[in-house]
Short mmCIF file of N, CA and C in Angstrom, two decimals:
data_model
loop_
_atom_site.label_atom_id
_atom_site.label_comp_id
_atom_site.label_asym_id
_atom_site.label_seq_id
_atom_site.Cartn_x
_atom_site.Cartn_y
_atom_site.Cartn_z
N UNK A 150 19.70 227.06 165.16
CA UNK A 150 19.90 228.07 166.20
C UNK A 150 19.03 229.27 165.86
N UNK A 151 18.32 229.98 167.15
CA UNK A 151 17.63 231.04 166.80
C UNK A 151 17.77 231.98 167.42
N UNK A 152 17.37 233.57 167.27
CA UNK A 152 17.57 234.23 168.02
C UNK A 152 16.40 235.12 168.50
N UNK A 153 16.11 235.68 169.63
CA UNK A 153 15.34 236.01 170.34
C UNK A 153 15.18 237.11 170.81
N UNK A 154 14.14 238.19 170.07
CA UNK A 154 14.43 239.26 169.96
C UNK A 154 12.88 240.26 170.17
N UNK A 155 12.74 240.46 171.37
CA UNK A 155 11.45 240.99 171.64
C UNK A 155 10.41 239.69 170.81
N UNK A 156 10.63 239.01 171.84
CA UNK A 156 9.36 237.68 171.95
C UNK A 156 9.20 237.47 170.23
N UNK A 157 9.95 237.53 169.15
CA UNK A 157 10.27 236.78 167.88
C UNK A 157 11.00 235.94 167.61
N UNK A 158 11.01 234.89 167.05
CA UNK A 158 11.95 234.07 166.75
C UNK A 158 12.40 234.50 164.84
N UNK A 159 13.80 235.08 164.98
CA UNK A 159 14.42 235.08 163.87
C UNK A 159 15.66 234.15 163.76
N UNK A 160 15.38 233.09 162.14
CA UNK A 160 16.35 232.15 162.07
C UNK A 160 17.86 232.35 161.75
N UNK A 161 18.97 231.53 162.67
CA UNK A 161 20.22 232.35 162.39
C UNK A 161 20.73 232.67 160.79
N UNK A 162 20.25 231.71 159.75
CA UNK A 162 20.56 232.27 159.13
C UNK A 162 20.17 233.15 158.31
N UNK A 163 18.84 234.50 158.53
CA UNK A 163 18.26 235.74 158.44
C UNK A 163 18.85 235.92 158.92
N UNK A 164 19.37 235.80 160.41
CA UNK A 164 19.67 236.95 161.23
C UNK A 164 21.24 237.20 160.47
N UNK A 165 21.81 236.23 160.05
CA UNK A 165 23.15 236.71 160.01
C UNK A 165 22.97 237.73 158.20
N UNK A 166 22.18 237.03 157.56
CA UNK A 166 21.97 238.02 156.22
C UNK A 166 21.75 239.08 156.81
N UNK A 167 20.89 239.63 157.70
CA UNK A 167 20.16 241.18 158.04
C UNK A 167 21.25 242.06 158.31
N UNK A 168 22.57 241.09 158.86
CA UNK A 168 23.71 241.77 159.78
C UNK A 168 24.44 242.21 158.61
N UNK A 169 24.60 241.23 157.43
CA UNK A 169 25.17 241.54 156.24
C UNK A 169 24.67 242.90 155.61
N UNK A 170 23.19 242.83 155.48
CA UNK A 170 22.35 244.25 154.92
C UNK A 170 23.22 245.28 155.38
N UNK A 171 22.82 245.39 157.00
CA UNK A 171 23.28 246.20 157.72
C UNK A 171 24.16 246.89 157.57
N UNK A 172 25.37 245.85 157.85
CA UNK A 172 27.20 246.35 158.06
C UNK A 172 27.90 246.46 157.04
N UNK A 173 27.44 245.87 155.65
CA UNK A 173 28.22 245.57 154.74
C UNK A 173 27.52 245.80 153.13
N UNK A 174 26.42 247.12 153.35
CA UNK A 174 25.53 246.90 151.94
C UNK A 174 26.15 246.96 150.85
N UNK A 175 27.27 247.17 150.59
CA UNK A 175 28.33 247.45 148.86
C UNK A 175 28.38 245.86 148.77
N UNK A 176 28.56 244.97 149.44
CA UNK A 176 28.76 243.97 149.49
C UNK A 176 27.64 242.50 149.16
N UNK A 177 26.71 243.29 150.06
CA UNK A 177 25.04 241.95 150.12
C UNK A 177 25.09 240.97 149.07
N UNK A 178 24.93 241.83 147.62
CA UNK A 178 24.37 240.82 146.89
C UNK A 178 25.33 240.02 146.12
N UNK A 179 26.55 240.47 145.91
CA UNK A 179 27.55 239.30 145.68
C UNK A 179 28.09 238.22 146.73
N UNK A 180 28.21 238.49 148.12
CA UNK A 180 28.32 237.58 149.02
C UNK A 180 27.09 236.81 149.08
N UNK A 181 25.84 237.47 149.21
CA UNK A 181 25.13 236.49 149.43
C UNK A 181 24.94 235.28 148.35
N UNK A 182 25.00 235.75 147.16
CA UNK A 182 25.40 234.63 145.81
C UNK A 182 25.96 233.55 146.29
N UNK A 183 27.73 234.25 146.25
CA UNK A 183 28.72 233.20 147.22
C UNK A 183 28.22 232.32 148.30
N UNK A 184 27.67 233.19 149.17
CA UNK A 184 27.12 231.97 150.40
C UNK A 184 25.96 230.85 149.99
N UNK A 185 25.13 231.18 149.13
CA UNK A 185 23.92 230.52 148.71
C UNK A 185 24.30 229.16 148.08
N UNK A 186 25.24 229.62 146.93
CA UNK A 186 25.48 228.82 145.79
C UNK A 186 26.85 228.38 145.58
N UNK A 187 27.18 227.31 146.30
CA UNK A 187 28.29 226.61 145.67
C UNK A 187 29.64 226.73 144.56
N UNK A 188 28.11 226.22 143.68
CA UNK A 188 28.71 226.11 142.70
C UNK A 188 27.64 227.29 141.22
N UNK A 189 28.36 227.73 140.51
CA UNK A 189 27.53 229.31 139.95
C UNK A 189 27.72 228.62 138.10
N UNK A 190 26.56 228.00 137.81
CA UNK A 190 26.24 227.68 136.61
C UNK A 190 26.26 228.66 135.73
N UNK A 191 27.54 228.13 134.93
CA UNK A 191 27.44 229.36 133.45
C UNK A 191 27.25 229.13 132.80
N UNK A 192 26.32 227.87 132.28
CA UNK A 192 25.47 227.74 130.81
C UNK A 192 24.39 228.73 130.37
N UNK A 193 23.88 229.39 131.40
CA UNK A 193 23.02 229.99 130.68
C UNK A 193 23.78 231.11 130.06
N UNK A 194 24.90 231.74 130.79
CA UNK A 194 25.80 232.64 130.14
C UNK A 194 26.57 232.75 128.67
N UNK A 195 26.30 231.45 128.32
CA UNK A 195 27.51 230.91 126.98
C UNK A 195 27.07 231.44 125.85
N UNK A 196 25.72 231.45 126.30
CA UNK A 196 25.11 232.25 124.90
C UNK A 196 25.95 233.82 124.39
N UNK A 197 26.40 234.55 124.93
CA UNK A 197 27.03 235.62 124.69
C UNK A 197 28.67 235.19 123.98
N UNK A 198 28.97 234.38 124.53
CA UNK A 198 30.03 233.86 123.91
C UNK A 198 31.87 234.36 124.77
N UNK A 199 32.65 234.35 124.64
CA UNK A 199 33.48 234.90 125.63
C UNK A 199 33.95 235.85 125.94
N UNK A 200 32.74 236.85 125.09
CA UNK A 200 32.18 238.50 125.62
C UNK A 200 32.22 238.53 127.22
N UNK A 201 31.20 237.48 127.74
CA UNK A 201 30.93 237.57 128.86
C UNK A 201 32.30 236.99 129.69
N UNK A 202 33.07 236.44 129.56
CA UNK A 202 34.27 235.48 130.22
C UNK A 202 34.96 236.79 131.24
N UNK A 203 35.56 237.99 130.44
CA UNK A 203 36.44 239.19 131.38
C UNK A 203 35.35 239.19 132.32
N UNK A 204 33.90 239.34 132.09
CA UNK A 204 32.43 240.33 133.09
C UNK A 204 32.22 238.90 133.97
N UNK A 205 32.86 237.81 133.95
CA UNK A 205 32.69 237.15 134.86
C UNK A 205 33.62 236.93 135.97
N UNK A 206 35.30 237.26 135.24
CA UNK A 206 36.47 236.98 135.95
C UNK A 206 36.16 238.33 137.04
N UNK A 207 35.65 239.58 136.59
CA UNK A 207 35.76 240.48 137.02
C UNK A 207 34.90 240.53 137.86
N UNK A 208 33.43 239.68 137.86
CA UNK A 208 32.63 239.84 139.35
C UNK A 208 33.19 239.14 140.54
N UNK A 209 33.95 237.93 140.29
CA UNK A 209 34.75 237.24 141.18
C UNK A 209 35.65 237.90 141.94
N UNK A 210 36.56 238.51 141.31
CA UNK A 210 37.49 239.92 141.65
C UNK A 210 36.43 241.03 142.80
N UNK A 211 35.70 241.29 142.52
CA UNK A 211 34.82 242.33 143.22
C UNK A 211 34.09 241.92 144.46
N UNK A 212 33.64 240.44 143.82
CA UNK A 212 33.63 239.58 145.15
C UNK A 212 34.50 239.20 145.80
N UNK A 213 35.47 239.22 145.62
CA UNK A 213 37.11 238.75 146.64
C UNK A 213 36.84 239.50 148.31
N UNK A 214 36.50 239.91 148.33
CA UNK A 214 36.22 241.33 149.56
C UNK A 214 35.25 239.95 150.29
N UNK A 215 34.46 239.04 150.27
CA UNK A 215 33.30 238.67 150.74
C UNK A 215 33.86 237.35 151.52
N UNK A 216 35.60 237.15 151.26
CA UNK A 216 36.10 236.21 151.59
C UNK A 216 37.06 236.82 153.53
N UNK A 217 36.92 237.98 153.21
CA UNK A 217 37.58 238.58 154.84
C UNK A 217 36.51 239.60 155.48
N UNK A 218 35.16 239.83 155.23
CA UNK A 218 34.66 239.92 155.82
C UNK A 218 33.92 239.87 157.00
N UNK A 219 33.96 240.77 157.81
CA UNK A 219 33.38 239.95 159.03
C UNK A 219 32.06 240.68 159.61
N UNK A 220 31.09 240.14 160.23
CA UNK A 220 29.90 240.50 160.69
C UNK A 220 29.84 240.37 162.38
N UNK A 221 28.78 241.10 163.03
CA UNK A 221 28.40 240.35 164.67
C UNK A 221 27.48 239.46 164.34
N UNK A 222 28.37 238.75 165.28
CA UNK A 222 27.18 236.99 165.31
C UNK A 222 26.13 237.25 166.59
N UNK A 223 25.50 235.92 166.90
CA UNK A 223 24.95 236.06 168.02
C UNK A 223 25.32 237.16 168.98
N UNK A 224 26.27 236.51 169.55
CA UNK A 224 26.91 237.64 169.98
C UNK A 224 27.13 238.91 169.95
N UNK A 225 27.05 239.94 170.71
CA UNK A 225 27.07 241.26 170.09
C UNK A 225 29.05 241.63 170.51
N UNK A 226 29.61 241.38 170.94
CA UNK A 226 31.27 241.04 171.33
C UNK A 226 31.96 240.61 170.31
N UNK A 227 31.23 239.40 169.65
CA UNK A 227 32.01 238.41 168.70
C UNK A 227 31.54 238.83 167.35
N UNK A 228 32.33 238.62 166.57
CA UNK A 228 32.67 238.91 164.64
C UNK A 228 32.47 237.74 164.32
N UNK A 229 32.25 237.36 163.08
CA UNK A 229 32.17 235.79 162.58
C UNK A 229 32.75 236.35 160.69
N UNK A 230 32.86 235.72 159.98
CA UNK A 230 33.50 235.87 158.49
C UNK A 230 32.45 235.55 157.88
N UNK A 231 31.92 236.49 156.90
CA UNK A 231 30.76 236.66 156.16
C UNK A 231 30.94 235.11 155.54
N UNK A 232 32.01 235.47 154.69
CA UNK A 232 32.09 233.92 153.75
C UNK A 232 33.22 232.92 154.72
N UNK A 233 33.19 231.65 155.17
CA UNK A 233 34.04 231.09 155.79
C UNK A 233 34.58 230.16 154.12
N UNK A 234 35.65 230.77 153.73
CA UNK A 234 35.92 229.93 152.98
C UNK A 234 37.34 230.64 152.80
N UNK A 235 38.33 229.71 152.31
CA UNK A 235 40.00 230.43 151.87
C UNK A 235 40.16 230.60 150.77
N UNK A 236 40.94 231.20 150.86
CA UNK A 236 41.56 232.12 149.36
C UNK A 236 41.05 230.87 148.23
N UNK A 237 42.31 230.08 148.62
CA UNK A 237 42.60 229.31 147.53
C UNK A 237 41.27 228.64 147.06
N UNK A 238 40.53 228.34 147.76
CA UNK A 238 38.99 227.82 147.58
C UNK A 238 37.99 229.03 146.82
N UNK A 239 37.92 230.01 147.18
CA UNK A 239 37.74 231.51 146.11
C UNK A 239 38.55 231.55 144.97
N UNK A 240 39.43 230.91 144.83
CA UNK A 240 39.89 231.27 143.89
C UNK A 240 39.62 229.82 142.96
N UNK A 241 39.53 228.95 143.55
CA UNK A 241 39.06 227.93 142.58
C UNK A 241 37.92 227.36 141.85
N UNK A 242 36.60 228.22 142.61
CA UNK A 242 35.50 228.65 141.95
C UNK A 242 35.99 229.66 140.79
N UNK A 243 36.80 230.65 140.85
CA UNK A 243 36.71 231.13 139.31
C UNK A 243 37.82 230.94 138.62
N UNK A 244 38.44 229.55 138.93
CA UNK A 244 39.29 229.26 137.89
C UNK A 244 37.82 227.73 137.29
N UNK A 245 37.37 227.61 138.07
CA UNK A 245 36.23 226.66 137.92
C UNK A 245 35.46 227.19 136.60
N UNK A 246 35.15 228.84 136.80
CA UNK A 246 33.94 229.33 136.28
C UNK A 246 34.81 229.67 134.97
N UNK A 247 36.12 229.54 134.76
CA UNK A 247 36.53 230.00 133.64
C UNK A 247 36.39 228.67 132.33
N UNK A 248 36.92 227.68 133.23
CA UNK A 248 36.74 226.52 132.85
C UNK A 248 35.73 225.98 132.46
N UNK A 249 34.46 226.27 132.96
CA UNK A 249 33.30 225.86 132.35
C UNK A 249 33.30 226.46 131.02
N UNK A 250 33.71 228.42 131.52
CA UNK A 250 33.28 228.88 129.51
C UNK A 250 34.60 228.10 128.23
N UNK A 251 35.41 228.04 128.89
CA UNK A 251 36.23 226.51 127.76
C UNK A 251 35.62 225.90 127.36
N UNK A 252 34.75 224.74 128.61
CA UNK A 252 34.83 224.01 128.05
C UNK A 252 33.27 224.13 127.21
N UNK A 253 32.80 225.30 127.64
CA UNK A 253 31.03 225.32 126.83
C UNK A 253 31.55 225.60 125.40
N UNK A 254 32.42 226.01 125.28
CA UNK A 254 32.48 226.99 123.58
C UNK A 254 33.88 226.56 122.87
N UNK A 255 34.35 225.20 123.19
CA UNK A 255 35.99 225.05 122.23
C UNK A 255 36.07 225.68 121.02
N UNK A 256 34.96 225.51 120.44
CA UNK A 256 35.73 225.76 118.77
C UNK A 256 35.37 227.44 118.78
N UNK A 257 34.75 228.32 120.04
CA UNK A 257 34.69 229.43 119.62
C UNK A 257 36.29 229.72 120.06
N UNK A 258 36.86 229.13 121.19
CA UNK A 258 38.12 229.27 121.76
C UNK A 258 39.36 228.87 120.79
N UNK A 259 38.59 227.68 120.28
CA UNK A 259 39.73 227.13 119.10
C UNK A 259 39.91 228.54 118.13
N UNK A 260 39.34 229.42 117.57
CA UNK A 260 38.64 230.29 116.59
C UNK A 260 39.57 231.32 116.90
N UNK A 261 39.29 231.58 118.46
CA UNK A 261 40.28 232.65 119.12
C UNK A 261 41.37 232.49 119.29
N UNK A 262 42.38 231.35 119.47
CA UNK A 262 43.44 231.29 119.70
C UNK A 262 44.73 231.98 118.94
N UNK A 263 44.55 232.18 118.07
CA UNK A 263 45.15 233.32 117.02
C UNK A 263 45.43 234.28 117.83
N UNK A 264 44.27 234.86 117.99
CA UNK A 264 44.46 236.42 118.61
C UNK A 264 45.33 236.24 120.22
N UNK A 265 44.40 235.24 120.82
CA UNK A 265 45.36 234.92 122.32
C UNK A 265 46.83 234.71 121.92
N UNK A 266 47.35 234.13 121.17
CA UNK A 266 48.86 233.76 120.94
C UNK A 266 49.87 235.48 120.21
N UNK A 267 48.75 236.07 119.91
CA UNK A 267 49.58 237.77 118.93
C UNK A 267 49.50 238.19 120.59
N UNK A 268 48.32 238.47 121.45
CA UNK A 268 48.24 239.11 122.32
C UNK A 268 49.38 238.63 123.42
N UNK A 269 49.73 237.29 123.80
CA UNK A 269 50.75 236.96 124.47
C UNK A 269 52.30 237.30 123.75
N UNK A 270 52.13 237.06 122.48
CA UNK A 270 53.33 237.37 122.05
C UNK A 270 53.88 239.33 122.15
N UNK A 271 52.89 239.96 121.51
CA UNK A 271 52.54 241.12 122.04
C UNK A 271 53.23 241.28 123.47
N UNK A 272 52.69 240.85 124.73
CA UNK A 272 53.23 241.11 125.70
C UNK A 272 54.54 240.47 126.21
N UNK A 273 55.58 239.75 125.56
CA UNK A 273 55.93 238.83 125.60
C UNK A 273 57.26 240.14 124.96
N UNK A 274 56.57 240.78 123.74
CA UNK A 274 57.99 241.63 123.21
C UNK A 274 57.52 243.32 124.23
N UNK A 275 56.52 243.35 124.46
CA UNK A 275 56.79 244.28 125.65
C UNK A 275 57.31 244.04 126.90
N UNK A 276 57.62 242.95 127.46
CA UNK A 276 58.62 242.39 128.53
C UNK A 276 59.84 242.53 128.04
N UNK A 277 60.35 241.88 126.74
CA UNK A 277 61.72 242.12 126.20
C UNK A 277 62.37 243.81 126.48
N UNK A 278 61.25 244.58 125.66
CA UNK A 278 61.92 246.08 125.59
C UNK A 278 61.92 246.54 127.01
N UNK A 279 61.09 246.20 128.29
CA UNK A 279 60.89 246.89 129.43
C UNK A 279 62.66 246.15 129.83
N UNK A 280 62.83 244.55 129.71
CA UNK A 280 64.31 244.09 130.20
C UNK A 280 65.41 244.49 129.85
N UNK A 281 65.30 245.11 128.16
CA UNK A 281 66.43 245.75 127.90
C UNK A 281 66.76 247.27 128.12
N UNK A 282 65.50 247.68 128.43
CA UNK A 282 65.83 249.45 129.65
C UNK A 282 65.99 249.03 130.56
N UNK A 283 65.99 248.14 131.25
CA UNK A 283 66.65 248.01 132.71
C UNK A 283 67.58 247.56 132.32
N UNK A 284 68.27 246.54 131.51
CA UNK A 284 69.97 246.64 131.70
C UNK A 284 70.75 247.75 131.33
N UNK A 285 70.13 248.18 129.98
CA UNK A 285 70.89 249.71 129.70
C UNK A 285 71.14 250.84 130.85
N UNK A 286 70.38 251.22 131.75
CA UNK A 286 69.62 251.38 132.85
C UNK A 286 71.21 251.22 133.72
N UNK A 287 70.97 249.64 133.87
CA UNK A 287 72.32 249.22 135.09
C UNK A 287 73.35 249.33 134.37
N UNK A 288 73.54 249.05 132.87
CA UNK A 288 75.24 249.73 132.19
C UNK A 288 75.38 251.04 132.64
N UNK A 289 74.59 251.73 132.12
CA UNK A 289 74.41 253.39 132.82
C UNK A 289 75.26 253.40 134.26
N UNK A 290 74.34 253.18 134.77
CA UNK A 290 74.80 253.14 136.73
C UNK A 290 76.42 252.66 136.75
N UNK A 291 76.61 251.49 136.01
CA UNK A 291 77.82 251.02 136.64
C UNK A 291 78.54 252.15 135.72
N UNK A 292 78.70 252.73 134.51
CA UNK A 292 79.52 252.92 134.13
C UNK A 292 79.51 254.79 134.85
N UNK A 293 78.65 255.36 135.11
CA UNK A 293 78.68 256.47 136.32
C UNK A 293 79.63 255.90 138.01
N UNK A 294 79.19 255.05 138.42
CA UNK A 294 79.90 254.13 139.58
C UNK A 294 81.50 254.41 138.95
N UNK A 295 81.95 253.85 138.31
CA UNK A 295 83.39 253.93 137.69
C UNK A 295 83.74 254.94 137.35
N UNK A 296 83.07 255.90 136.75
CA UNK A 296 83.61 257.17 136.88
C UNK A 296 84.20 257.73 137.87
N UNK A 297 82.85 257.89 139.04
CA UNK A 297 83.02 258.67 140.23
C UNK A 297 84.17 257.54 141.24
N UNK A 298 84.05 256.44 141.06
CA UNK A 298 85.57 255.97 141.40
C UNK A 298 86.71 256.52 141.29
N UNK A 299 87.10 256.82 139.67
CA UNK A 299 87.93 257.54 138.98
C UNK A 299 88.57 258.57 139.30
N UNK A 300 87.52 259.45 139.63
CA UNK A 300 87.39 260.79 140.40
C UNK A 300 87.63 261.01 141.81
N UNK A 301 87.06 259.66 142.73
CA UNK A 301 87.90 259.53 143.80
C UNK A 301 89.09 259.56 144.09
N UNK A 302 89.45 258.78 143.08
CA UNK A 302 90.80 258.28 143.21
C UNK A 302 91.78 259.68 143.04
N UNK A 303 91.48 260.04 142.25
CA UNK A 303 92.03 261.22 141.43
C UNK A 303 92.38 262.57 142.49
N UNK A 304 90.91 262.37 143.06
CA UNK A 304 90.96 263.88 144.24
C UNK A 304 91.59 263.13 145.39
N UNK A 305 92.10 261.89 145.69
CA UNK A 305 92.66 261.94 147.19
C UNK A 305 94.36 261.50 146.89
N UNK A 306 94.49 261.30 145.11
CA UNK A 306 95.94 261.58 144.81
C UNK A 306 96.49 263.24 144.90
N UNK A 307 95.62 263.80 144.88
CA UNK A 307 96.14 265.17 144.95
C UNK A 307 96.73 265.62 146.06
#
């Protein structure tokens, strides 16, 4: 499909990148990645080691935006979705891309697992202490609740 624009022929899919330039420049060059490329080879990345793993989860994240985007199509009336693809499909490219740095580097992962298991455990006893201020929290409440019961009771015996 082409479009026709003072006696030029521009191909739809320029025309729809130009619309991207246009409407959406914070955006261009990570969507256009997304739209180009499938699938986003991280071997050449491994070399850094899983330095790079957060700086990758985190371009995916930044790219999330490229999945509800919308542009004018042909049409100057009609919108079309920069990236036609669903969540769950965005999101399985970077559970994809995480998976590749696994599986490029086990024994650097094997190496790390130490620290991943203190760091979960770590958060694991900061969940504990956040659960036990919230029940102390609701003993509190109920045992204020029973008071001012108390006190009800008290002022409409009078």
């Amino acid at each position: 499909i082409c479009i026709e624009d003072d006696e030029e022929t521009i191909p739809r899919d320029i025309f729809l990148y130009l619309q991207l330039n246009k409407e959406h420049p914070q955006y261009v060059a990570r969507c256009k990645i997304i739209m180009s490329h499938r699938h986003l080879d991280m071997t050449p990345l491994l070399h850094w080691g899983l330095k790079f793993l957060p700086l990758a989860v985190a371009w995916f994240e930044r790219s999330k935006p490229c999945t509800t985007l919308t542009i004018y199509d042909e049409d100057p009336d009609l919108r079309r979705r920069v990236l036609n693809e669903s969540d769950e499909a965005f999101e399985s490219r970077k559970l994809t891309t995480m998976y590749e740095f696994v599986r490029g580097m086990p024994m650097e992962v094997m190496k790390r697992r130490k620290e991943l298991i203190v760091a979960a455990y770590d958060d694991n006893d900061e969940i504990a202490r956040i659960d036990e201020r919230y029940r102390e929290a609701l003993e509190q409440r109920d045992r204020k609740i029973e008071q001012l019961e108390k006190e009800i009771m008290m002022l409409r015996g009078l």
